[in-house]
Amino acid sequence: SPPTPGQPQEGGFAEAEGSGGGSMLTGAQQDATAAGPDKGPQAQNAVWRTAKVNSPEWVWLLLGALGAAAAGSSYPIYSVLFSNIVTVFYQPNLKQVIWKWCLKFIGLGLLNFFALLAKVYCLNFAGEKLVSRLRQQLFQALVRQDIAFFDMPGNESGALCARLATDTTLIQNVWGGAIGAYVQATVCLIGGLVIAWRTSWKLTLVTGSCVPALIVAGGIS
């Protein structure tokens, strides 16, 4: 029987959904998907499907995560160096010792520079590959639709081209940016807590009491 107006043909969005493009539904198909019985599993597997599409670039993601971890560790190291350099000004041989501390800060700056460079380059490279793959899957799904699909409100050619250009980029920002930010923040938080606990556990308990509130606020935002 001929397909009803607005109903995707076999091999359309339903086929693309299995390959990672199902999150790019448009117009009335989003409403139909949201009302379907599998809304929960789709929402829960969104991150997993994105990771599956980006799995060929796992090496770049790993290198970017390592760079983010190194960048996050530079801030606790800086706090240790800055706290120790205060005692240098009270030493009699200041000119002989100051060069050692200058080299330490220069080395820390170089570590932070190359760590951030690796983080940004590797994660952006993996994100561009993800965007290219998602755009290809979405375009293949669009050209398989029935003619009546493009007559539905919200499925005009201009709107679909805009979604093809912008939605995939938003996925890249959420996916790649989130990996780097979460890894860097986690390493920085753990390193700071370890250093603070070794220095004064009582003061750490007082200052660390606000950390759960910050984590909850970050999760809500």
mmCIF file with all atom_site columns, C-alpha atoms in Angstrom:
data_model
loop_
_atom_site.group_PDB
_atom_site.id
_atom_site.type_symbol
_atom_site.label_atom_id
_atom_site.label_alt_id
_atom_site.label_comp_id
_atom_site.label_asym_id
_atom_site.label_entity_id
_atom_site.label_seq_id
_atom_site.pdbx_PDB_ins_code
_atom_site.Cartn_x
_atom_site.Cartn_y
_atom_site.Cartn_z
_atom_site.occupancy
_atom_site.B_iso_or_equiv
_atom_site.pdbx_formal_charge
_atom_site.auth_seq_id
_atom_site.auth_comp_id
_atom_site.auth_asym_id
_atom_site.auth_atom_id
_atom_site.pdbx_PDB_model_num
ATOM 1   C CA . SER A 1 1   ? 0.000  0.000  0.000  1.00 0.00 ? 1   SER A CA 1
ATOM 2   C CA . PRO A 1 2   ? 1.280  3.527  -0.710 1.00 0.00 ? 2   PRO A CA 1
ATOM 3   C CA . PRO A 1 3   ? 2.731  5.389  2.265  1.00 0.00 ? 3   PRO A CA 1
ATOM 4   C CA . THR A 1 4   ? 0.504  7.857  4.036  1.00 0.00 ? 4   THR A CA 1
ATOM 5   C CA . PRO A 1 5   ? 1.434  11.562 3.768  1.00 0.00 ? 5   PRO A CA 1
ATOM 6   C CA . GLY A 1 6   ? 4.206  12.485 6.185  1.00 0.00 ? 6   GLY A CA 1
ATOM 7   C CA . GLN A 1 7   ? 5.028  8.878  7.040  1.00 0.00 ? 7   GLN A CA 1
ATOM 8   C CA . PRO A 1 8   ? 8.691  7.990  6.401  1.00 0.00 ? 8   PRO A CA 1
ATOM 9   C CA . GLN A 1 9   ? 9.298  5.157  4.006  1.00 0.00 ? 9   GLN A CA 1
ATOM 10  C CA . GLU A 1 10  ? 11.117 2.006  4.961  1.00 0.00 ? 10  GLU A CA 1
ATOM 11  C CA . GLY A 1 11  ? 14.817 2.699  5.313  1.00 0.00 ? 11  GLY A CA 1
ATOM 12  C CA . GLY A 1 12  ? 14.253 6.348  6.310  1.00 0.00 ? 12  GLY A CA 1
ATOM 13  C CA . PHE A 1 13  ? 14.629 7.823  9.766  1.00 0.00 ? 13  PHE A CA 1
ATOM 14  C CA . ALA A 1 14  ? 13.943 4.479  11.388 1.00 0.00 ? 14  ALA A CA 1
ATOM 15  C CA . GLU A 1 15  ? 16.962 2.975  9.674  1.00 0.00 ? 15  GLU A CA 1
ATOM 16  C CA . ALA A 1 16  ? 19.134 5.963  10.472 1.00 0.00 ? 16  ALA A CA 1
ATOM 17  C CA . GLU A 1 17  ? 18.114 5.757  14.097 1.00 0.00 ? 17  GLU A CA 1
ATOM 18  C CA . GLY A 1 18  ? 19.772 2.376  14.448 1.00 0.00 ? 18  GLY A CA 1
ATOM 19  C CA . SER A 1 19  ? 23.031 3.785  13.118 1.00 0.00 ? 19  SER A CA 1
ATOM 20  C CA . GLY A 1 20  ? 23.193 6.749  15.458 1.00 0.00 ? 20  GLY A CA 1
ATOM 21  C CA . GLY A 1 21  ? 21.110 9.366  13.613 1.00 0.00 ? 21  GLY A CA 1
ATOM 22  C CA . GLY A 1 22  ? 17.807 8.844  15.404 1.00 0.00 ? 22  GLY A CA 1
ATOM 23  C CA . SER A 1 23  ? 18.279 11.908 17.614 1.00 0.00 ? 23  SER A CA 1
ATOM 24  C CA . MET A 1 24  ? 17.933 14.173 14.561 1.00 0.00 ? 24  MET A CA 1
ATOM 25  C CA . LEU A 1 25  ? 14.194 13.675 14.024 1.00 0.00 ? 25  LEU A CA 1
ATOM 26  C CA . THR A 1 26  ? 12.361 16.789 12.874 1.00 0.00 ? 26  THR A CA 1
ATOM 27  C CA . GLY A 1 27  ? 8.881  18.255 12.973 1.00 0.00 ? 27  GLY A CA 1
ATOM 28  C CA . ALA A 1 28  ? 5.999  15.956 13.734 1.00 0.00 ? 28  ALA A CA 1
ATOM 29  C CA . GLN A 1 29  ? 8.288  12.927 13.922 1.00 0.00 ? 29  GLN A CA 1
ATOM 30  C CA . GLN A 1 30  ? 9.801  14.298 17.115 1.00 0.00 ? 30  GLN A CA 1
ATOM 31  C CA . ASP A 1 31  ? 6.328  14.476 18.641 1.00 0.00 ? 31  ASP A CA 1
ATOM 32  C CA . ALA A 1 32  ? 5.549  10.965 17.490 1.00 0.00 ? 32  ALA A CA 1
ATOM 33  C CA . THR A 1 33  ? 8.801  9.662  18.903 1.00 0.00 ? 33  THR A CA 1
ATOM 34  C CA . ALA A 1 34  ? 8.279  11.480 22.218 1.00 0.00 ? 34  ALA A CA 1
ATOM 35  C CA . ALA A 1 35  ? 4.809  9.962  22.522 1.00 0.00 ? 35  ALA A CA 1
ATOM 36  C CA . GLY A 1 36  ? 5.995  6.464  21.711 1.00 0.00 ? 36  GLY A CA 1
ATOM 37  C CA . PRO A 1 37  ? 6.604  3.738  24.246 1.00 0.00 ? 37  PRO A CA 1
ATOM 38  C CA . ASP A 1 38  ? 10.385 3.806  23.786 1.00 0.00 ? 38  ASP A CA 1
ATOM 39  C CA . LYS A 1 39  ? 10.944 7.391  24.893 1.00 0.00 ? 39  LYS A CA 1
ATOM 40  C CA . GLY A 1 40  ? 12.744 6.331  28.061 1.00 0.00 ? 40  GLY A CA 1
ATOM 41  C CA . PRO A 1 41  ? 15.283 4.013  26.433 1.00 0.00 ? 41  PRO A CA 1
ATOM 42  C CA . GLN A 1 42  ? 16.020 6.601  23.725 1.00 0.00 ? 42  GLN A CA 1
ATOM 43  C CA . ALA A 1 43  ? 16.745 9.289  26.307 1.00 0.00 ? 43  ALA A CA 1
ATOM 44  C CA . GLN A 1 44  ? 18.894 6.944  28.374 1.00 0.00 ? 44  GLN A CA 1
ATOM 45  C CA . ASN A 1 45  ? 20.901 5.687  25.396 1.00 0.00 ? 45  ASN A CA 1
ATOM 46  C CA . ALA A 1 46  ? 21.530 9.098  23.814 1.00 0.00 ? 46  ALA A CA 1
ATOM 47  C CA . VAL A 1 47  ? 25.029 9.395  25.271 1.00 0.00 ? 47  VAL A CA 1
ATOM 48  C CA . TRP A 1 48  ? 25.841 5.773  24.448 1.00 0.00 ? 48  TRP A CA 1
ATOM 49  C CA . ARG A 1 49  ? 24.677 6.186  20.838 1.00 0.00 ? 49  ARG A CA 1
ATOM 50  C CA . THR A 1 50  ? 26.779 9.329  20.469 1.00 0.00 ? 50  THR A CA 1
ATOM 51  C CA . ALA A 1 51  ? 29.802 7.495  21.859 1.00 0.00 ? 51  ALA A CA 1
ATOM 52  C CA . LYS A 1 52  ? 29.153 4.610  19.474 1.00 0.00 ? 52  LYS A CA 1
ATOM 53  C CA . VAL A 1 53  ? 29.100 6.946  16.477 1.00 0.00 ? 53  VAL A CA 1
ATOM 54  C CA . ASN A 1 54  ? 32.339 8.561  17.668 1.00 0.00 ? 54  ASN A CA 1
ATOM 55  C CA . SER A 1 55  ? 34.006 5.244  18.591 1.00 0.00 ? 55  SER A CA 1
ATOM 56  C CA . PRO A 1 56  ? 36.437 5.190  15.601 1.00 0.00 ? 56  PRO A CA 1
ATOM 57  C CA . GLU A 1 57  ? 38.160 8.232  17.150 1.00 0.00 ? 57  GLU A CA 1
ATOM 58  C CA . TRP A 1 58  ? 38.596 6.683  20.596 1.00 0.00 ? 58  TRP A CA 1
ATOM 59  C CA . VAL A 1 59  ? 42.356 7.257  20.467 1.00 0.00 ? 59  VAL A CA 1
ATOM 60  C CA . TRP A 1 60  ? 41.858 10.996 19.952 1.00 0.00 ? 60  TRP A CA 1
ATOM 61  C CA . LEU A 1 61  ? 39.266 11.101 22.720 1.00 0.00 ? 61  LEU A CA 1
ATOM 62  C CA . LEU A 1 62  ? 41.670 9.313  25.058 1.00 0.00 ? 62  LEU A CA 1
ATOM 63  C CA . LEU A 1 63  ? 44.506 11.710 24.228 1.00 0.00 ? 63  LEU A CA 1
ATOM 64  C CA . GLY A 1 64  ? 42.186 14.671 24.737 1.00 0.00 ? 64  GLY A CA 1
ATOM 65  C CA . ALA A 1 65  ? 41.069 13.304 28.098 1.00 0.00 ? 65  ALA A CA 1
ATOM 66  C CA . LEU A 1 66  ? 44.696 12.816 29.167 1.00 0.00 ? 66  LEU A CA 1
ATOM 67  C CA . GLY A 1 67  ? 45.476 16.375 28.118 1.00 0.00 ? 67  GLY A CA 1
ATOM 68  C CA . ALA A 1 68  ? 42.502 17.630 30.122 1.00 0.00 ? 68  ALA A CA 1
ATOM 69  C CA . ALA A 1 69  ? 43.684 15.640 33.146 1.00 0.00 ? 69  ALA A CA 1
ATOM 70  C CA . ALA A 1 70  ? 47.179 17.124 32.869 1.00 0.00 ? 70  ALA A CA 1
ATOM 71  C CA . ALA A 1 71  ? 45.703 20.622 32.545 1.00 0.00 ? 71  ALA A CA 1
ATOM 72  C CA . GLY A 1 72  ? 43.542 20.020 35.611 1.00 0.00 ? 72  GLY A CA 1
ATOM 73  C CA . SER A 1 73  ? 46.516 18.861 37.669 1.00 0.00 ? 73  SER A CA 1
ATOM 74  C CA . SER A 1 74  ? 48.469 22.041 36.907 1.00 0.00 ? 74  SER A CA 1
ATOM 75  C CA . TYR A 1 75  ? 46.300 24.156 39.213 1.00 0.00 ? 75  TYR A CA 1
ATOM 76  C CA . PRO A 1 76  ? 46.948 22.110 42.394 1.00 0.00 ? 76  PRO A CA 1
ATOM 77  C CA . ILE A 1 77  ? 50.644 21.994 41.500 1.00 0.00 ? 77  ILE A CA 1
ATOM 78  C CA . TYR A 1 78  ? 50.644 25.763 41.095 1.00 0.00 ? 78  TYR A CA 1
ATOM 79  C CA . SER A 1 79  ? 49.105 26.207 44.542 1.00 0.00 ? 79  SER A CA 1
ATOM 80  C CA . VAL A 1 80  ? 51.872 24.078 46.079 1.00 0.00 ? 80  VAL A CA 1
ATOM 81  C CA . LEU A 1 81  ? 54.628 26.006 44.295 1.00 0.00 ? 81  LEU A CA 1
ATOM 82  C CA . PHE A 1 82  ? 53.102 29.366 45.165 1.00 0.00 ? 82  PHE A CA 1
ATOM 83  C CA . SER A 1 83  ? 52.788 28.441 48.840 1.00 0.00 ? 83  SER A CA 1
ATOM 84  C CA . ASN A 1 84  ? 56.422 27.315 49.004 1.00 0.00 ? 84  ASN A CA 1
ATOM 85  C CA . ILE A 1 85  ? 57.873 30.287 47.165 1.00 0.00 ? 85  ILE A CA 1
ATOM 86  C CA . VAL A 1 86  ? 56.809 32.616 49.976 1.00 0.00 ? 86  VAL A CA 1
ATOM 87  C CA . THR A 1 87  ? 59.554 31.176 52.178 1.00 0.00 ? 87  THR A CA 1
ATOM 88  C CA . VAL A 1 88  ? 62.190 31.877 49.526 1.00 0.00 ? 88  VAL A CA 1
ATOM 89  C CA . PHE A 1 89  ? 62.110 35.610 50.159 1.00 0.00 ? 89  PHE A CA 1
ATOM 90  C CA . TYR A 1 90  ? 63.367 35.037 53.705 1.00 0.00 ? 90  TYR A CA 1
ATOM 91  C CA . GLN A 1 91  ? 66.435 33.043 52.655 1.00 0.00 ? 91  GLN A CA 1
ATOM 92  C CA . PRO A 1 92  ? 69.860 34.763 52.616 1.00 0.00 ? 92  PRO A CA 1
ATOM 93  C CA . ASN A 1 93  ? 70.903 33.261 49.261 1.00 0.00 ? 93  ASN A CA 1
ATOM 94  C CA . LEU A 1 94  ? 67.861 34.586 47.403 1.00 0.00 ? 94  LEU A CA 1
ATOM 95  C CA . LYS A 1 95  ? 69.634 35.162 44.076 1.00 0.00 ? 95  LYS A CA 1
ATOM 96  C CA . GLN A 1 96  ? 70.869 31.585 43.966 1.00 0.00 ? 96  GLN A CA 1
ATOM 97  C CA . VAL A 1 97  ? 67.533 30.005 44.811 1.00 0.00 ? 97  VAL A CA 1
ATOM 98  C CA . ILE A 1 98  ? 65.247 32.198 42.737 1.00 0.00 ? 98  ILE A CA 1
ATOM 99  C CA . TRP A 1 99  ? 66.396 30.662 39.437 1.00 0.00 ? 99  TRP A CA 1
ATOM 100 C CA . LYS A 1 100 ? 65.304 27.233 40.571 1.00 0.00 ? 100 LYS A CA 1
ATOM 101 C CA . TRP A 1 101 ? 61.813 28.479 41.302 1.00 0.00 ? 101 TRP A CA 1
ATOM 102 C CA . CYS A 1 102 ? 61.677 30.399 38.037 1.00 0.00 ? 102 CYS A CA 1
ATOM 103 C CA . LEU A 1 103 ? 62.440 27.192 36.145 1.00 0.00 ? 103 LEU A CA 1
ATOM 104 C CA . LYS A 1 104 ? 59.726 25.363 38.083 1.00 0.00 ? 104 LYS A CA 1
ATOM 105 C CA . PHE A 1 105 ? 57.085 27.932 37.132 1.00 0.00 ? 105 PHE A CA 1
ATOM 106 C CA . ILE A 1 106 ? 58.265 27.950 33.525 1.00 0.00 ? 106 ILE A CA 1
ATOM 107 C CA . GLY A 1 107 ? 58.022 24.167 33.431 1.00 0.00 ? 107 GLY A CA 1
ATOM 108 C CA . LEU A 1 108 ? 54.530 24.311 34.917 1.00 0.00 ? 108 LEU A CA 1
ATOM 109 C CA . GLY A 1 109 ? 53.508 26.856 32.301 1.00 0.00 ? 109 GLY A CA 1
ATOM 110 C CA . LEU A 1 110 ? 54.828 24.658 29.501 1.00 0.00 ? 110 LEU A CA 1
ATOM 111 C CA . LEU A 1 111 ? 52.984 21.671 30.960 1.00 0.00 ? 111 LEU A CA 1
ATOM 112 C CA . ASN A 1 112 ? 49.748 23.618 31.033 1.00 0.00 ? 112 ASN A CA 1
ATOM 113 C CA . PHE A 1 113 ? 50.294 24.931 27.499 1.00 0.00 ? 113 PHE A CA 1
ATOM 114 C CA . PHE A 1 114 ? 50.905 21.544 25.885 1.00 0.00 ? 114 PHE A CA 1
ATOM 115 C CA . ALA A 1 115 ? 48.167 19.903 27.975 1.00 0.00 ? 115 ALA A CA 1
ATOM 116 C CA . LEU A 1 116 ? 45.573 22.431 26.835 1.00 0.00 ? 116 LEU A CA 1
ATOM 117 C CA . LEU A 1 117 ? 46.857 22.174 23.270 1.00 0.00 ? 117 LEU A CA 1
ATOM 118 C CA . ALA A 1 118 ? 46.433 18.394 23.289 1.00 0.00 ? 118 ALA A CA 1
ATOM 119 C CA . LYS A 1 119 ? 43.005 18.688 24.907 1.00 0.00 ? 119 LYS A CA 1
ATOM 120 C CA . VAL A 1 120 ? 41.628 21.221 22.419 1.00 0.00 ? 120 VAL A CA 1
ATOM 121 C CA . TYR A 1 121 ? 43.182 19.685 19.310 1.00 0.00 ? 121 TYR A CA 1
ATOM 122 C CA . CYS A 1 122 ? 42.320 16.053 20.001 1.00 0.00 ? 122 CYS A CA 1
ATOM 123 C CA . LEU A 1 123 ? 38.775 16.656 21.212 1.00 0.00 ? 123 LEU A CA 1
ATOM 124 C CA . ASN A 1 124 ? 38.017 19.067 18.378 1.00 0.00 ? 124 ASN A CA 1
ATOM 125 C CA . PHE A 1 125 ? 39.425 16.614 15.836 1.00 0.00 ? 125 PHE A CA 1
ATOM 126 C CA . ALA A 1 126 ? 37.225 13.826 17.197 1.00 0.00 ? 126 ALA A CA 1
ATOM 127 C CA . GLY A 1 127 ? 34.264 16.220 17.315 1.00 0.00 ? 127 GLY A CA 1
ATOM 128 C CA . GLU A 1 128 ? 34.680 17.226 13.669 1.00 0.00 ? 128 GLU A CA 1
ATOM 129 C CA . LYS A 1 129 ? 34.709 13.572 12.671 1.00 0.00 ? 129 LYS A CA 1
ATOM 130 C CA . LEU A 1 130 ? 31.525 13.068 14.694 1.00 0.00 ? 130 LEU A CA 1
ATOM 131 C CA . VAL A 1 131 ? 29.825 16.038 13.025 1.00 0.00 ? 131 VAL A CA 1
ATOM 132 C CA . SER A 1 132 ? 30.790 14.804 9.563  1.00 0.00 ? 132 SER A CA 1
ATOM 133 C CA . ARG A 1 133 ? 29.455 11.330 10.269 1.00 0.00 ? 133 ARG A CA 1
ATOM 134 C CA . LEU A 1 134 ? 26.199 12.616 11.774 1.00 0.00 ? 134 LEU A CA 1
ATOM 135 C CA . ARG A 1 135 ? 25.585 14.985 8.867  1.00 0.00 ? 135 ARG A CA 1
ATOM 136 C CA . GLN A 1 136 ? 26.103 12.178 6.402  1.00 0.00 ? 136 GLN A CA 1
ATOM 137 C CA . GLN A 1 137 ? 23.675 9.910  8.241  1.00 0.00 ? 137 GLN A CA 1
ATOM 138 C CA . LEU A 1 138 ? 21.095 12.674 8.592  1.00 0.00 ? 138 LEU A CA 1
ATOM 139 C CA . PHE A 1 139 ? 21.333 13.624 4.919  1.00 0.00 ? 139 PHE A CA 1
ATOM 140 C CA . GLN A 1 140 ? 20.947 9.998  3.850  1.00 0.00 ? 140 GLN A CA 1
ATOM 141 C CA . ALA A 1 141 ? 17.860 9.761  6.058  1.00 0.00 ? 141 ALA A CA 1
ATOM 142 C CA . LEU A 1 142 ? 16.376 12.970 4.631  1.00 0.00 ? 142 LEU A CA 1
ATOM 143 C CA . VAL A 1 143 ? 16.715 12.020 0.966  1.00 0.00 ? 143 VAL A CA 1
ATOM 144 C CA . ARG A 1 144 ? 14.863 8.741  1.621  1.00 0.00 ? 144 ARG A CA 1
ATOM 145 C CA . GLN A 1 145 ? 11.704 10.457 2.846  1.00 0.00 ? 145 GLN A CA 1
ATOM 146 C CA . ASP A 1 146 ? 8.441  10.604 0.935  1.00 0.00 ? 146 ASP A CA 1
ATOM 147 C CA . ILE A 1 147 ? 7.628  13.795 -0.971 1.00 0.00 ? 147 ILE A CA 1
ATOM 148 C CA . ALA A 1 148 ? 4.775  14.542 1.426  1.00 0.00 ? 148 ALA A CA 1
ATOM 149 C CA . PHE A 1 149 ? 7.273  14.647 4.303  1.00 0.00 ? 149 PHE A CA 1
ATOM 150 C CA . PHE A 1 150 ? 8.702  17.942 3.009  1.00 0.00 ? 150 PHE A CA 1
ATOM 151 C CA . ASP A 1 151 ? 5.210  19.499 2.804  1.00 0.00 ? 151 ASP A CA 1
ATOM 152 C CA . MET A 1 152 ? 4.671  19.164 6.563  1.00 0.00 ? 152 MET A CA 1
ATOM 153 C CA . PRO A 1 153 ? 5.088  22.299 8.715  1.00 0.00 ? 153 PRO A CA 1
ATOM 154 C CA . GLY A 1 154 ? 8.620  22.605 9.997  1.00 0.00 ? 154 GLY A CA 1
ATOM 155 C CA . ASN A 1 155 ? 10.060 20.321 7.308  1.00 0.00 ? 155 ASN A CA 1
ATOM 156 C CA . GLU A 1 156 ? 10.790 22.992 4.715  1.00 0.00 ? 156 GLU A CA 1
ATOM 157 C CA . SER A 1 157 ? 14.071 22.702 2.861  1.00 0.00 ? 157 SER A CA 1
ATOM 158 C CA . GLY A 1 158 ? 15.504 25.773 4.599  1.00 0.00 ? 158 GLY A CA 1
ATOM 159 C CA . ALA A 1 159 ? 14.617 24.469 8.058  1.00 0.00 ? 159 ALA A CA 1
ATOM 160 C CA . LEU A 1 160 ? 16.054 21.025 7.328  1.00 0.00 ? 160 LEU A CA 1
ATOM 161 C CA . CYS A 1 161 ? 19.277 22.544 5.987  1.00 0.00 ? 161 CYS A CA 1
ATOM 162 C CA . ALA A 1 162 ? 19.545 24.702 9.105  1.00 0.00 ? 162 ALA A CA 1
ATOM 163 C CA . ARG A 1 163 ? 19.120 21.631 11.311 1.00 0.00 ? 163 ARG A CA 1
ATOM 164 C CA . LEU A 1 164 ? 21.673 19.796 9.201  1.00 0.00 ? 164 LEU A CA 1
ATOM 165 C CA . ALA A 1 165 ? 24.168 22.589 9.824  1.00 0.00 ? 165 ALA A CA 1
ATOM 166 C CA . THR A 1 166 ? 23.458 23.546 13.443 1.00 0.00 ? 166 THR A CA 1
ATOM 167 C CA . ASP A 1 167 ? 22.147 20.501 15.334 1.00 0.00 ? 167 ASP A CA 1
ATOM 168 C CA . THR A 1 168 ? 25.174 18.365 14.612 1.00 0.00 ? 168 THR A CA 1
ATOM 169 C CA . THR A 1 169 ? 27.466 21.179 15.736 1.00 0.00 ? 169 THR A CA 1
ATOM 170 C CA . LEU A 1 170 ? 25.554 21.426 19.020 1.00 0.00 ? 170 LEU A CA 1
ATOM 171 C CA . ILE A 1 171 ? 26.119 17.714 19.578 1.00 0.00 ? 171 ILE A CA 1
ATOM 172 C CA . GLN A 1 172 ? 29.842 18.230 19.026 1.00 0.00 ? 172 GLN A CA 1
ATOM 173 C CA . ASN A 1 173 ? 29.954 21.060 21.590 1.00 0.00 ? 173 ASN A CA 1
ATOM 174 C CA . VAL A 1 174 ? 28.051 19.047 24.182 1.00 0.00 ? 174 VAL A CA 1
ATOM 175 C CA . TRP A 1 175 ? 30.000 15.841 23.599 1.00 0.00 ? 175 TRP A CA 1
ATOM 176 C CA . GLY A 1 176 ? 33.596 17.003 23.098 1.00 0.00 ? 176 GLY A CA 1
ATOM 177 C CA . GLY A 1 177 ? 33.391 20.026 25.383 1.00 0.00 ? 177 GLY A CA 1
ATOM 178 C CA . ALA A 1 178 ? 31.792 18.025 28.182 1.00 0.00 ? 178 ALA A CA 1
ATOM 179 C CA . ILE A 1 179 ? 34.524 15.372 28.155 1.00 0.00 ? 179 ILE A CA 1
ATOM 180 C CA . GLY A 1 180 ? 37.323 17.905 28.499 1.00 0.00 ? 180 GLY A CA 1
ATOM 181 C CA . ALA A 1 181 ? 35.555 20.050 31.080 1.00 0.00 ? 181 ALA A CA 1
ATOM 182 C CA . TYR A 1 182 ? 34.477 17.140 33.293 1.00 0.00 ? 182 TYR A CA 1
ATOM 183 C CA . VAL A 1 183 ? 37.869 15.430 33.265 1.00 0.00 ? 183 VAL A CA 1
ATOM 184 C CA . GLN A 1 184 ? 39.747 18.664 33.939 1.00 0.00 ? 184 GLN A CA 1
ATOM 185 C CA . ALA A 1 185 ? 37.394 19.720 36.747 1.00 0.00 ? 185 ALA A CA 1
ATOM 186 C CA . THR A 1 186 ? 37.443 16.268 38.347 1.00 0.00 ? 186 THR A CA 1
ATOM 187 C CA . VAL A 1 187 ? 41.237 16.022 38.396 1.00 0.00 ? 187 VAL A CA 1
ATOM 188 C CA . CYS A 1 188 ? 41.552 19.573 39.708 1.00 0.00 ? 188 CYS A CA 1
ATOM 189 C CA . LEU A 1 189 ? 39.016 18.908 42.471 1.00 0.00 ? 189 LEU A CA 1
ATOM 190 C CA . ILE A 1 190 ? 40.587 15.620 43.546 1.00 0.00 ? 190 ILE A CA 1
ATOM 191 C CA . GLY A 1 191 ? 44.107 17.052 43.483 1.00 0.00 ? 191 GLY A CA 1
ATOM 192 C CA . GLY A 1 192 ? 43.044 20.088 45.501 1.00 0.00 ? 192 GLY A CA 1
ATOM 193 C CA . LEU A 1 193 ? 41.284 17.954 48.097 1.00 0.00 ? 193 LEU A CA 1
ATOM 194 C CA . VAL A 1 194 ? 44.294 15.639 48.469 1.00 0.00 ? 194 VAL A CA 1
ATOM 195 C CA . ILE A 1 195 ? 46.694 18.544 48.959 1.00 0.00 ? 195 ILE A CA 1
ATOM 196 C CA . ALA A 1 196 ? 44.337 20.280 51.380 1.00 0.00 ? 196 ALA A CA 1
ATOM 197 C CA . TRP A 1 197 ? 43.768 17.080 53.374 1.00 0.00 ? 197 TRP A CA 1
ATOM 198 C CA . ARG A 1 198 ? 47.502 16.497 53.763 1.00 0.00 ? 198 ARG A CA 1
ATOM 199 C CA . THR A 1 199 ? 48.014 20.105 54.823 1.00 0.00 ? 199 THR A CA 1
ATOM 200 C CA . SER A 1 200 ? 45.164 20.456 57.323 1.00 0.00 ? 200 SER A CA 1
ATOM 201 C CA . TRP A 1 201 ? 42.303 17.990 57.452 1.00 0.00 ? 201 TRP A CA 1
ATOM 202 C CA . LYS A 1 202 ? 40.268 20.169 59.806 1.00 0.00 ? 202 LYS A CA 1
ATOM 203 C CA . LEU A 1 203 ? 40.397 23.146 57.475 1.00 0.00 ? 203 LEU A CA 1
ATOM 204 C CA . THR A 1 204 ? 39.621 20.820 54.574 1.00 0.00 ? 204 THR A CA 1
ATOM 205 C CA . LEU A 1 205 ? 36.414 19.652 56.230 1.00 0.00 ? 205 LEU A CA 1
ATOM 206 C CA . VAL A 1 206 ? 35.323 23.255 56.737 1.00 0.00 ? 206 VAL A CA 1
ATOM 207 C CA . THR A 1 207 ? 36.113 24.483 53.234 1.00 0.00 ? 207 THR A CA 1
ATOM 208 C CA . GLY A 1 208 ? 34.986 21.243 51.593 1.00 0.00 ? 208 GLY A CA 1
ATOM 209 C CA . SER A 1 209 ? 31.513 21.424 53.075 1.00 0.00 ? 209 SER A CA 1
ATOM 210 C CA . CYS A 1 210 ? 30.406 23.584 50.129 1.00 0.00 ? 210 CYS A CA 1
ATOM 211 C CA . VAL A 1 211 ? 31.637 21.114 47.493 1.00 0.00 ? 211 VAL A CA 1
ATOM 212 C CA . PRO A 1 212 ? 28.443 18.962 47.474 1.00 0.00 ? 212 PRO A CA 1
ATOM 213 C CA . ALA A 1 213 ? 26.341 22.095 46.967 1.00 0.00 ? 213 ALA A CA 1
ATOM 214 C CA . LEU A 1 214 ? 28.562 23.149 44.054 1.00 0.00 ? 214 LEU A CA 1
ATOM 215 C CA . ILE A 1 215 ? 28.301 19.688 42.486 1.00 0.00 ? 215 ILE A CA 1
ATOM 216 C CA . VAL A 1 216 ? 24.499 19.697 42.776 1.00 0.00 ? 216 VAL A CA 1
ATOM 217 C CA . ALA A 1 217 ? 24.308 23.213 41.328 1.00 0.00 ? 217 ALA A CA 1
ATOM 218 C CA . GLY A 1 218 ? 26.556 22.202 38.437 1.00 0.00 ? 218 GLY A CA 1
ATOM 219 C CA . GLY A 1 219 ? 24.448 19.139 37.717 1.00 0.00 ? 219 GLY A CA 1
ATOM 220 C CA . ILE A 1 220 ? 21.241 21.198 37.702 1.00 0.00 ? 220 ILE A CA 1
ATOM 221 C CA . SER A 1 221 ? 22.712 23.826 35.369 1.00 0.00 ? 221 SER A CA 1
#
